[in-house]
Amino acid sequence: MRPAGTPLAPPPRTPTALPRHALVGAVVAALLAALPAFVPAPAAQAAPALLSQDKPVTASSQEHSGTPASAAVDGDNGTRWSSAWSDPQWIRVDLGAPASVSRVVLRWESAYARSYRVEFSGDGTTWTTAHTTASGSGGTETLAVSGTARFVRVHGTARATGYGYSLWEFQVYGTPGGDGPGPVTPGGDLGPHVHVFDPSTPGLQVKLDEVFRKQESAQFGSDRHAFLLKPGTYRGINAQIGFYTQIAGLGLRPDDTTIDGDVTVDAGWFDGNATQNFWRAAENLALNPVNGTNRWAVSQAASFRRMHVKGGLNLAPNGYGWASGGYIADSKIDGQVGNYSQQQWYTRDSAIGGWSNSVWNQVFSGVEGAPATGFPEPRYTTLDTTPVSREKPFLYVDGDEYKVFAPAKRTHARGTTWANGTPQGESIPLSRFYVVKPGATAATMNAALEQGLHLLFTPGVYHVDRTIDVNRANTIVLGLGLATIIPDNGVTAMRVADVDGVRLAGFLIDAGPVDSPTLLEVGPQGASADHAANPTTVQDVYIRIGGAGPGRATTSMVVNSDDTIIDHTWVWRADHGDGVGWETNRADYGVRVHGDDVLATGLFVEHFNKYDVEWYGERGRTIFYQNEKAYDAPDQAAIQNGSTQGYAAYRVDDSVTTHEGWGMGSYCNYNVDPTIRQHHGFKAPVRPGVRFHSLLVVSLGGMGHYRHVINDTGASTVPSGTSTVPSTVVSYP
């Protein structure tokens, strides 16, 4: 096995042999020259066009960073794509529109395919074979094919050498069929993984139980589900919510859709430990819990929005095992919230009957009934209002018509948006959305956006071979059932222009195996427009690198636009699952903020190889921050940052003059090398305008330690040994 940290290098190659058909071509040319002059010339025909050059291309794998799939369609015979050293492998080019394909030219490097197929597809999902061989010759192969295709794929099934598959050029010739997809049809049904019920529809409990059996422990599975309940009362229901499952009411207010029963998350699948209960959601419902208290034992990436619990809410699993933090917004809990073993939690713009226990970090902003600030003990941090907020858009029914409601912005918000009647905002009919279903391409999504449509992603996993570009002001991109976007070939999954009022909500971006420079960009570099009156919002948008398989990204989220609101995100470099290792799912930076006046409410960022959060913009604010440093650092040298031990979990750049944060924690669990020392959790310039409130660092069981909390301030965690006692700073400077 290659030692960790050793750079991948191309294997030694034998020089590419002169193609055997070169001599044959010379002989044929001589024979043609000797033919009698009276041979009639063929009728003139338009030569087939080269359709594939510089088009989006995707591959099953690449050998190393110097051999990307794009090198096979760049027109440069000195660059190449090469795959991993295994069978099967494929490379696919998107021609941008259906075309009549007549020829495919494969210029193989010395590592070529003995057996392979050339395949055509109109949608990138269903394939037909245009050519197949079990005796590939290598060199340059010119294949006569016939058919209509938008996607052309070379699918290798047996290598001729011990290396992978390697192509200098992959060329597709034919007659072009246009510049891209035609007009996109808006609206449409919501697909098979959206389960819509009304109170008279039989089988709701049966369907809930069926999906839960599949999703209870499917932490890295590919199924996605949304349960949408039309207004009315549903009696005797226990909706157990597993991974990648959303349950939501379809009324304008939570009380329009009532469950006489529970919406439950517990941790039986993980022996009573809820610290991995990720990726699920409950929204826009009223609950009458059977025993008076609803159980919602979750950790990161699990939102509880626009809920009315007519009783209490228990945030701990049965048996009171650990849980690792969650999020409540725009909700009313009539009774007490039982925090119990929840390590950290953020509640925003809500109303509660009370709160118990504090563990490490409990933060409230704009919450009626919240406990007063008591940090460091009890560990409550409370802001009377939230400076700026705008609730997440949501699907609802108006008579027989689906619409999306886009709530209005509030300043100095406190309490729910719906307590006094119909909430303020805009209703947008589904006929103004492109309903995205699995198999849709990024080109089609972009065509829909260019037509002026919004995007509604139905539950599923979406591979995109080019960036989804959101360029129009006030566009909504809304996901149902934790819809997941995977960028192929190292592209950025989504970019937002420097425009007003874009709303991104309810989806997961999962890094692909080829390193993406970024996964989500809000605004281009150098963005400077003022969006204070109508900011872009990023809500319940989660980013994952590794875990479900190999994933790499240099920086996960970049925010360049001023006034952006990041409202509940979990940006996670995986510490468990598949494709996990210090270099395997390399991701140096979590979130980088360059825009001014950016507000983060509920920021969860974990395990990055270098800085988890870096803030360069002026007047930034963060209310609640939860972080764990990367568990898998192999040794002290791996995280050495110049003369500093370790990269801060949250760094404010030295150029910043004004910044403020409340309720922020960083934890270390260096389980590969427990001797690692982290100089501090937080780093910031020392000046009056840069202020922090309620900071803590924690060594989990003595697996590594912090020397300070922020800069050189705050006690070391070393004296606490293995006792997992936080070191705190009440205010800084």
Short mmCIF file of C-alpha atoms in Angstrom, two decimals, residues 17 90 195 205 208 262 375 407 416 612 664 706:
data_model
loop_
_atom_site.label_atom_id
_atom_site.label_comp_id
_atom_site.label_asym_id
_atom_site.label_seq_id
_atom_site.Cartn_x
_atom_site.Cartn_y
_atom_site.Cartn_z
CA ALA A 17 4.27 2.60 -30.98
CA TRP A 90 -15.61 4.29 -18.62
CA HIS A 195 -45.52 10.25 -0.77
CA GLN A 205 -48.67 4.28 8.79
CA LEU A 208 -44.08 5.27 6.97
CA ASP A 262 -45.56 11.54 17.12
CA PHE A 375 -22.45 31.00 30.33
CA PRO A 407 -41.47 33.93 3.59
CA THR A 416 -42.61 32.55 15.01
CA ASP A 612 -12.70 24.79 9.03
CA MET A 664 -19.07 28.94 19.63
CA TYR A 706 -5.99 22.60 23.14
#
